[in-house]
Tab-separated table of C-alpha atoms in Angstrom:
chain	number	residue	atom	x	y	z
A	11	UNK	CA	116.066	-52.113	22.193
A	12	UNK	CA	115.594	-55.206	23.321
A	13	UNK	CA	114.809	-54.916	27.214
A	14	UNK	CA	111.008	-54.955	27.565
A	15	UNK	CA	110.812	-53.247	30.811
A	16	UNK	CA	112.598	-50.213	29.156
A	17	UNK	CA	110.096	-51.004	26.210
A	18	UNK	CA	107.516	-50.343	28.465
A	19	UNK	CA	108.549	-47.960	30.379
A	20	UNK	CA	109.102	-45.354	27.474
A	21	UNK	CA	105.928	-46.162	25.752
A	22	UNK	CA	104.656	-45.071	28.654
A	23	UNK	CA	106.312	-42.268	29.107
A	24	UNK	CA	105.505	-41.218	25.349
A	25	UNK	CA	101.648	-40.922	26.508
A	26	UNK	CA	101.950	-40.073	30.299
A	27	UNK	CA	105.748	-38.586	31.269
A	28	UNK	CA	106.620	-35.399	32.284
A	29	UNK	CA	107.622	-32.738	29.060
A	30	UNK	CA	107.182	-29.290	30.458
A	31	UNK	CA	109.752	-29.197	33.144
A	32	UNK	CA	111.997	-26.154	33.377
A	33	UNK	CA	115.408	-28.357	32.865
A	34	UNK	CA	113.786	-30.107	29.941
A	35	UNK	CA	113.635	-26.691	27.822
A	36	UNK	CA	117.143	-25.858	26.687
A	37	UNK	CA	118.500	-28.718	27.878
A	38	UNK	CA	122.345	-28.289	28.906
A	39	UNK	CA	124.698	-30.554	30.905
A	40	UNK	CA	124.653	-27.740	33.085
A	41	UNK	CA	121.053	-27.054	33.489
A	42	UNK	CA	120.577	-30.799	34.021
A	43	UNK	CA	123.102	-30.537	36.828
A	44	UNK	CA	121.648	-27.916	38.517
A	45	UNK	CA	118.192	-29.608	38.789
A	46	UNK	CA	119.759	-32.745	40.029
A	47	UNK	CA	121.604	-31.438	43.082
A	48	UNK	CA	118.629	-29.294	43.665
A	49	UNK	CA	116.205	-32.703	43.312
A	50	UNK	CA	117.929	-34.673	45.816
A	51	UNK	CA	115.503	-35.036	48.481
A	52	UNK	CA	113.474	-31.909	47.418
A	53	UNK	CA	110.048	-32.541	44.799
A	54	UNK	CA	109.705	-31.395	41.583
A	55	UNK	CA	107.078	-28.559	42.695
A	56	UNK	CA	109.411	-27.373	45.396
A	57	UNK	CA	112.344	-27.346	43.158
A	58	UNK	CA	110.991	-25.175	40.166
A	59	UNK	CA	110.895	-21.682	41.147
A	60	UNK	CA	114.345	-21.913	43.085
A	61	UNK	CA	115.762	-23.674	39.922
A	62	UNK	CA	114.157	-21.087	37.511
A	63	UNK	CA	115.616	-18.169	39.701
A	64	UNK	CA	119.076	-20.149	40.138
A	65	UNK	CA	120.036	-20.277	36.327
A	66	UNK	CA	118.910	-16.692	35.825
A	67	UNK	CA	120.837	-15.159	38.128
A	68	UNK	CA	124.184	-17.954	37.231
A	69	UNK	CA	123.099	-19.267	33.720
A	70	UNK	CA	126.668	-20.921	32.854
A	71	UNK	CA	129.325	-22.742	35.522
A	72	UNK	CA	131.504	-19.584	34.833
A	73	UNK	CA	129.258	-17.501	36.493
A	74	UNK	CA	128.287	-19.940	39.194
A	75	UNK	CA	132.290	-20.083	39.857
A	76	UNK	CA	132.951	-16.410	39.975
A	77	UNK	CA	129.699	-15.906	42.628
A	78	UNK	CA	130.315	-15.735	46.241
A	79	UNK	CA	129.341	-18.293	48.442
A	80	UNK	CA	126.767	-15.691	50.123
A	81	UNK	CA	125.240	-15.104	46.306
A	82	UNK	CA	124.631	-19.055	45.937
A	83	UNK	CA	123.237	-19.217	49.583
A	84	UNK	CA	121.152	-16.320	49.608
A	85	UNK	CA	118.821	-18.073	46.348
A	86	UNK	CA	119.030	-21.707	47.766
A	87	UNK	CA	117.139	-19.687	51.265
A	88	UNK	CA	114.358	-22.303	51.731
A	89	UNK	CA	115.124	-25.249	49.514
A	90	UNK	CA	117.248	-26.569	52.358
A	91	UNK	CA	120.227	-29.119	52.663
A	92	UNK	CA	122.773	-26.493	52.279
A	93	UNK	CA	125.375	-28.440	51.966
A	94	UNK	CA	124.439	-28.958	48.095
A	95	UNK	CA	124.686	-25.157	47.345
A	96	UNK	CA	128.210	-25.214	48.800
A	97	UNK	CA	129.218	-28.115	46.761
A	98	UNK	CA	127.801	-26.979	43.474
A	99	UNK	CA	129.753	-23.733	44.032
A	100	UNK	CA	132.735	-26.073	44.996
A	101	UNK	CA	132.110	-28.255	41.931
A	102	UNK	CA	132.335	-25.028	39.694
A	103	UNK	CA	135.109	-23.546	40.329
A	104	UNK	CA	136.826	-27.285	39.844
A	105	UNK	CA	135.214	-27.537	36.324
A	106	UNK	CA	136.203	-24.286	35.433
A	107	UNK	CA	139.914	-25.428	36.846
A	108	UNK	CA	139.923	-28.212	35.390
A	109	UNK	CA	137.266	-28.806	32.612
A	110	UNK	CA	137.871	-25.405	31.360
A	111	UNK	CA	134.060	-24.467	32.170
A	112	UNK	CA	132.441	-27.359	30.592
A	113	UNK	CA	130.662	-29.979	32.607
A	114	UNK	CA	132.752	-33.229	32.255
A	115	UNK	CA	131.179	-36.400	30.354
A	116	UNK	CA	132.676	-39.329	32.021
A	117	UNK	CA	131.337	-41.005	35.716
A	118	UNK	CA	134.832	-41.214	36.677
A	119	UNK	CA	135.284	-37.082	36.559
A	120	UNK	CA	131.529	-36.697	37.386
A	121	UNK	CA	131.501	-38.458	40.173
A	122	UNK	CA	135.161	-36.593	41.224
A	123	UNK	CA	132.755	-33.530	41.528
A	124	UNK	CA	131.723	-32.628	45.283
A	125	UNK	CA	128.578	-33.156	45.900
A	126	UNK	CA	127.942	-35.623	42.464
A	127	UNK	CA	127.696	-39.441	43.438
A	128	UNK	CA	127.111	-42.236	40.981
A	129	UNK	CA	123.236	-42.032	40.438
A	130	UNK	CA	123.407	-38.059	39.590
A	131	UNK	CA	126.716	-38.692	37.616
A	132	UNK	CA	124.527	-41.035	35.791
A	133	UNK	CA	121.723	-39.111	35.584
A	134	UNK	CA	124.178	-36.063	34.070
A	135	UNK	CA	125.240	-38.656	31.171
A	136	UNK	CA	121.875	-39.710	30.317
A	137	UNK	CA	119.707	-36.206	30.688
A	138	UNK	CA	122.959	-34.418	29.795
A	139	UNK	CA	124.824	-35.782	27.338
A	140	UNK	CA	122.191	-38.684	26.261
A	141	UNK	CA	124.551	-41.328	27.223
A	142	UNK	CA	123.736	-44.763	29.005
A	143	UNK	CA	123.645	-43.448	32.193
A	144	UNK	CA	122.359	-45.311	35.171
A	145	UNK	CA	120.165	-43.647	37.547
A	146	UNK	CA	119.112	-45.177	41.034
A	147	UNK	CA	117.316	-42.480	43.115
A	148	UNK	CA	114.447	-43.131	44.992
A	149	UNK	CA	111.683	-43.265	42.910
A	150	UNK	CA	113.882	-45.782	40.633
A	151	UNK	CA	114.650	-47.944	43.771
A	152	UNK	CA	110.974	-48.068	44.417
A	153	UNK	CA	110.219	-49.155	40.837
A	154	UNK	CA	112.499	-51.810	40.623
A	155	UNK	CA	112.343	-53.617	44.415
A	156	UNK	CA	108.573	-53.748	43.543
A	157	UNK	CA	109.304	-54.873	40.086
A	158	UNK	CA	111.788	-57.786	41.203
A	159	UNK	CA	110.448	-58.165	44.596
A	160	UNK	CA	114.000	-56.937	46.000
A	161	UNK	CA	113.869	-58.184	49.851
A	162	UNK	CA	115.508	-56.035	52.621
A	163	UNK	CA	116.002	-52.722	53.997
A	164	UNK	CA	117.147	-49.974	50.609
A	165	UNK	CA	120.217	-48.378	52.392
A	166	UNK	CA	121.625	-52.069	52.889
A	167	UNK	CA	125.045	-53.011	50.968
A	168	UNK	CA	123.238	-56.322	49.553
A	169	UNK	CA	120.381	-55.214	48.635
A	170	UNK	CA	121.594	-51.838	46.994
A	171	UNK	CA	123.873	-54.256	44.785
A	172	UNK	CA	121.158	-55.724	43.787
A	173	UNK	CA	119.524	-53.122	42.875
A	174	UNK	CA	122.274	-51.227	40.942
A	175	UNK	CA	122.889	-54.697	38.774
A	176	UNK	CA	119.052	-54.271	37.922
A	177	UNK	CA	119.247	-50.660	36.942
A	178	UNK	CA	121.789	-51.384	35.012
A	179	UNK	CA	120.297	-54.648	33.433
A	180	UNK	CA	116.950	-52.114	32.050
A	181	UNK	CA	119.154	-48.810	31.209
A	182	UNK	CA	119.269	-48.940	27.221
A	183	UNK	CA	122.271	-47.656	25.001
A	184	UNK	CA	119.775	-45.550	23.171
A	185	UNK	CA	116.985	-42.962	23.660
A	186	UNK	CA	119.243	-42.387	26.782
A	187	UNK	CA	117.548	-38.868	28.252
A	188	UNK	CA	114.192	-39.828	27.296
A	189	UNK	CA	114.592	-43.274	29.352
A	190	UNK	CA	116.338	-41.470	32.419
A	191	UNK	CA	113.216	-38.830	32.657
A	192	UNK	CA	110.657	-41.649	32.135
A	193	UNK	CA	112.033	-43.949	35.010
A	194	UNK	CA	112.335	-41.727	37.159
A	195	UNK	CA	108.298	-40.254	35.987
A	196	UNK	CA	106.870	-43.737	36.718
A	197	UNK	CA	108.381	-43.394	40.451
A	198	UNK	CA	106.946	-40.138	40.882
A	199	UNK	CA	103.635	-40.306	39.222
A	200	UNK	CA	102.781	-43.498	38.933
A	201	UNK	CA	104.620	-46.097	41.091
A	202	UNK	CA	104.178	-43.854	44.326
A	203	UNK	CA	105.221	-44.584	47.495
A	204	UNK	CA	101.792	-44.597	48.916
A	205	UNK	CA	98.345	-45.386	46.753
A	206	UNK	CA	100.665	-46.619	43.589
A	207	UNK	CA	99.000	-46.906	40.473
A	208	UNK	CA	99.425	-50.366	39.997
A	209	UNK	CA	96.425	-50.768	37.426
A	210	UNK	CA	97.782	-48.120	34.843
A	211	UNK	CA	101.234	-49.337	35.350
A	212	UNK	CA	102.977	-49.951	32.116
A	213	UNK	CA	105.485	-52.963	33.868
A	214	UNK	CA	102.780	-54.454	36.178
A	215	UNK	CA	101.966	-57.193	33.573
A	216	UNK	CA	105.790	-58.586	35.018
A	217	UNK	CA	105.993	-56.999	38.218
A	218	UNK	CA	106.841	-59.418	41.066
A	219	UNK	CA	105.181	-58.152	43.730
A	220	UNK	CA	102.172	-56.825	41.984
A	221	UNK	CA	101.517	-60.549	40.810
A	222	UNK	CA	101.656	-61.912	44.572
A	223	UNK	CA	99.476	-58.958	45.586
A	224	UNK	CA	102.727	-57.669	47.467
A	225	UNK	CA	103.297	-54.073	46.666
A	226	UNK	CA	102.297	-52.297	49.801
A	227	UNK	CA	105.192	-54.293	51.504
A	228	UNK	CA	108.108	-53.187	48.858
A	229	UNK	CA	110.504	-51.471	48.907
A	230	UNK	CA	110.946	-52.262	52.876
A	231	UNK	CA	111.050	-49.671	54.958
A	232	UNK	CA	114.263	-48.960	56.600
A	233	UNK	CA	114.628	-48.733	60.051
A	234	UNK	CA	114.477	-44.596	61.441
A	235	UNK	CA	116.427	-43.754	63.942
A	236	UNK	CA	115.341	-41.297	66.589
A	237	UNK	CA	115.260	-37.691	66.020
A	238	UNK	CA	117.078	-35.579	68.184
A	239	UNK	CA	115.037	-33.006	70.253
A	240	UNK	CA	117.752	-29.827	70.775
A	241	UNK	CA	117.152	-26.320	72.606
A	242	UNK	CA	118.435	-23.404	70.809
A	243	UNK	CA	118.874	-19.743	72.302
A	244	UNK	CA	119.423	-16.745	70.177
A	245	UNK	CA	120.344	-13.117	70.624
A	246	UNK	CA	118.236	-10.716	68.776
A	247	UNK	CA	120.071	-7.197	69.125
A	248	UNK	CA	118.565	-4.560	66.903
A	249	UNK	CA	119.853	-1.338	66.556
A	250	UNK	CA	118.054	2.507	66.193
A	251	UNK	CA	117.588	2.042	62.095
A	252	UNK	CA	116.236	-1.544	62.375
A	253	UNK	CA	118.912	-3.676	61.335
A	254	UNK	CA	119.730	-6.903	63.312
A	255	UNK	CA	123.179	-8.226	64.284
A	256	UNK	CA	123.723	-11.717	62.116
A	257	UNK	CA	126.771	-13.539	62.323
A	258	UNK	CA	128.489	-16.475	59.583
A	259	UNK	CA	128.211	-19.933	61.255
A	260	UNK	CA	131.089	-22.065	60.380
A	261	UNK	CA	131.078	-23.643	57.107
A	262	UNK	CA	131.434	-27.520	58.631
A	263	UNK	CA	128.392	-26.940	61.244
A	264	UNK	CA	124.702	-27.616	60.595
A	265	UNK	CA	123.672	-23.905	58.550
A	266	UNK	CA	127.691	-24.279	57.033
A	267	UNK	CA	127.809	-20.788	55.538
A	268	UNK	CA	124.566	-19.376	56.422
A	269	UNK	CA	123.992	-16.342	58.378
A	270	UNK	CA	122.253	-16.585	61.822
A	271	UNK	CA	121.540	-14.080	64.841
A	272	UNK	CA	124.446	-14.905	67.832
A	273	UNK	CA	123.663	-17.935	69.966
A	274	UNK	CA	123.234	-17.106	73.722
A	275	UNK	CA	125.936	-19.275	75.217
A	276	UNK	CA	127.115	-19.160	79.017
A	277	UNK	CA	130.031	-17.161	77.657
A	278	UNK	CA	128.474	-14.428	75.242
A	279	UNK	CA	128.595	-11.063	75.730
A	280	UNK	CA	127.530	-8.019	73.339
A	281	UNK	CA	130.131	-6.139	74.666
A	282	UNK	CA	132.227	-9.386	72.405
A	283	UNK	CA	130.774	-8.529	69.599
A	284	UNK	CA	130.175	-4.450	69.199
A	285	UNK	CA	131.927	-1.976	70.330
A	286	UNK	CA	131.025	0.397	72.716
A	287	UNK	CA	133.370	3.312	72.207
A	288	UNK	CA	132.043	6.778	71.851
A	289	UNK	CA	128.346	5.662	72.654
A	290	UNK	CA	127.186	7.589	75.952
A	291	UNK	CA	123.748	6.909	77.832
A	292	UNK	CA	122.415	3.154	78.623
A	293	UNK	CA	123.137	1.322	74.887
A	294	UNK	CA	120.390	-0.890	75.664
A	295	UNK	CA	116.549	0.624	75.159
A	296	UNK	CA	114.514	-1.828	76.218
A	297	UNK	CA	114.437	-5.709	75.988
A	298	UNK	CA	112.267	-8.947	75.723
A	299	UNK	CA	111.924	-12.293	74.538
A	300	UNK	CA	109.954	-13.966	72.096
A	301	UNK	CA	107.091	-16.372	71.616
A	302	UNK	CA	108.876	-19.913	71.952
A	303	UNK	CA	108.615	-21.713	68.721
A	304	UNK	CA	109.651	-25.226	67.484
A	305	UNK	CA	111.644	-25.678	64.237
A	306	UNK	CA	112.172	-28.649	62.421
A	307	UNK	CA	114.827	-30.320	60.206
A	308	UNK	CA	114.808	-33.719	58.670
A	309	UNK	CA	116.819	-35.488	61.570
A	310	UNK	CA	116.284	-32.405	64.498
A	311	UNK	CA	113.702	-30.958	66.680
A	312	UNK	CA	114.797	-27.860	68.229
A	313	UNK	CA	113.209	-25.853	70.961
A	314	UNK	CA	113.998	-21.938	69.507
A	315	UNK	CA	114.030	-19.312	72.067
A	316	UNK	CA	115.543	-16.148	71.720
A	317	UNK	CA	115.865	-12.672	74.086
A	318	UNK	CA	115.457	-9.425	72.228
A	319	UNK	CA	117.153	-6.201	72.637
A	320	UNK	CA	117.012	-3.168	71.011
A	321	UNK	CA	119.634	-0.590	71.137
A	322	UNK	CA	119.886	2.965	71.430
A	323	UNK	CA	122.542	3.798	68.605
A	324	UNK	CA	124.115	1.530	65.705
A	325	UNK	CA	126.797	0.611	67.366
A	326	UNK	CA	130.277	-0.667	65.678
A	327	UNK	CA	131.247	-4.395	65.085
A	328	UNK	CA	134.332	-5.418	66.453
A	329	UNK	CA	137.010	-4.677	63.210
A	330	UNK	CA	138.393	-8.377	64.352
A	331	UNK	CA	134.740	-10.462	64.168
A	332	UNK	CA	134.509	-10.439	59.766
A	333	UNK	CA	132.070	-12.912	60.633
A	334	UNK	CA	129.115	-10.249	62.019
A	335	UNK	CA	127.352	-7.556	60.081
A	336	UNK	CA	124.099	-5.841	60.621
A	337	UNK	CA	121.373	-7.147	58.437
A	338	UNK	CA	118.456	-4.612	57.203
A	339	UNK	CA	115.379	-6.674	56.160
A	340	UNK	CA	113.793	-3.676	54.665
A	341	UNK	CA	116.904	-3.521	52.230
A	342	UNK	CA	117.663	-7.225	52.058
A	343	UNK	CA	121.582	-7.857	50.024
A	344	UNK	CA	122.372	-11.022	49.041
A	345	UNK	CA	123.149	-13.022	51.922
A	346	UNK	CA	122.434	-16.760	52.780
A	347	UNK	CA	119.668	-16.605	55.372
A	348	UNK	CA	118.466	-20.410	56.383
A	349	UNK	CA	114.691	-20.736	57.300
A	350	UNK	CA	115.498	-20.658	60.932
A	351	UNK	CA	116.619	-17.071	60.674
A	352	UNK	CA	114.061	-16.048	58.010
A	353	UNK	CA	111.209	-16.502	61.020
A	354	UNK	CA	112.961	-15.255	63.621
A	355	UNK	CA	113.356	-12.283	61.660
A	356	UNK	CA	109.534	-12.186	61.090
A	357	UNK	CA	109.212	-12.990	64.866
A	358	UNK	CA	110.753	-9.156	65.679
A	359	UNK	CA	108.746	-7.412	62.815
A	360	UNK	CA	105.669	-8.794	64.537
């Protein structure tokens, strides 16, 4: 190996890198997989539980394929960016199509794979299959626009070419795995975005900006756009026995997949959704709202409000809306719940 910032880097990652990590321990293509989608823009702290639970309950693509979508949803609850549990179910039933349940070796079919782009295809070869793999997630963009002093905004066409052609100038042809961990270690633990640890740093000896005293200003920061500020308005009917009325949002919206109470639009009526027949007296006990409350998504501030009602009888769901059920959160089933619905849920038990 004749690179001496990969040198470097895995000496240091001999004394100081991460070995205990759940996808490190019976290391499979799959496993590896799994922790990647679940590690895009989610830490390593976060991840672990909801990775150790995920590849109990579906330890093999097989039996990710076979799950339903509301099996996959209801254990990524929390970790957030939905979107990746639908594509990893996707992406299983393709490899089982196609691969014949093995997880495919090549970027080309990796990178075929919904919800795999070419930094976790690479990060599959080298973790998965120890093969020269070339990884450029954040932490590894940090590392290297501090290492070469790489000018510009990250998410720019330039400078991410620029920064791919070093990633792939430092990955070695050997000691794949343990080079993809160990980059990607330095990031997180020592080459932080804030307070880096530029005096224990194994490449600072050569790094660019830490020789012109530049590193708070790298990588640059790109410019945010504005987060949207939204008002939402929920329906919160609960029936005699407890259970609340939850309905299946569309799979392209915002909570694709995920079960939420029914929106209060101008047009929304419970008399749409349950049915009536057979129920005498006033189906409506008593009613309320409650507590305003503000929840927030990476790109969304919304303004939750919701009226309460709670009914007399359990009444039926229209046989021609397979998109509502009644949900009892004293017998929870399998079902994707997102955060949102999780507290308003805990917003009618209090």
């Amino acid at each position: 190996m004749s690179d001496w910032f990969a040198t470097r880097v895995l000496q240091w990652a001999t004394r100081e890198g991460r070995t205990d990590l759940p996808w490190q321990q019976e290391r499979t293509s799959y496993r590896v997989w799994i922790s990647e989608i679940m590690l895009q823009q989610t830490q390593v702290r976060t991840v672990i539980p909801y990775f150790q639970r995920f590849t109990t309950r579906f330890p093999t693509v097989r039996s990710l394929a076979e799950a339903s979508l509301d099996d996959v949803l209801s254990l990524w609850t929390g970790l957030g960016y939905y979107r990746r549990a639908r594509h990893l179910h996707a992406a299983a039933s393709q490899i089982v199509e196609d691969h014949g349940g093995e997880v495919p070796d090549t970027l080309d079919e990796l990178t075929s794979l919904p919800g795999i782009g070419r930094s976790t295809a690479g990060a599959i070869l080298a973790s998965g299959f120890n093969q020269p793999g070339v990884i450029l997630d954040g932490n590894v963009k940090r590392v290297l626009a501090r290492f070469h002093r790489v000018d510009g905004e990250l998410h720019r066409s330039p400078v991410l070419k620029k920064l791919w052609e070093f990633a792939e100038l430092h990955t070695p042809t050997e000691r794949c795995a343990d080079y993809a961990q160990a980059i990607m270690d330095l990031g997180a633990t020592c080459c932080t975005k804030s307070m880096p640890s530029c005096r224990i740093c194994p490449v600072q000896k050569r790094c660019a900006a830490y020789q012109s005293d530049s590193v708070a200003s790298y990588p640059m920061r790109n410019t945010r756009k504005p987060s949207r500020h939204e008002t939402l308005k929920f329906l919160l009917a609960v029936d005699n026995s407890g259970r609340t009325l939850l309905q299946r949002q569309a799979e392209d919206g915002l909570w694709g997949g995920l079960w939420l109470p029914p929106r209060i639009e101008e047009e929304t009526r419970l008399a749409d959704l349950i049915q009536f027949g057979g129920i005498g007296g006033d189906l409506v006990h008593r009613e309320g709202t409650i507590v305003p409350f503000t929840h927030t998504l990476s790109h969304i501030r919304f303004d939750v409000e919701a009226t309460v009602i709670y009914l007399t009888s359990s009444p039926r769901i229209n046989s021609s809306r397979d998109d509502l059920l009644w949900y009892d959160p004293k017998a929870p089933s399998a079902l994707g719940l997102s955060r949102l619905t999780v507290a308003l849920l805990e917003k009618i038990e209090k």
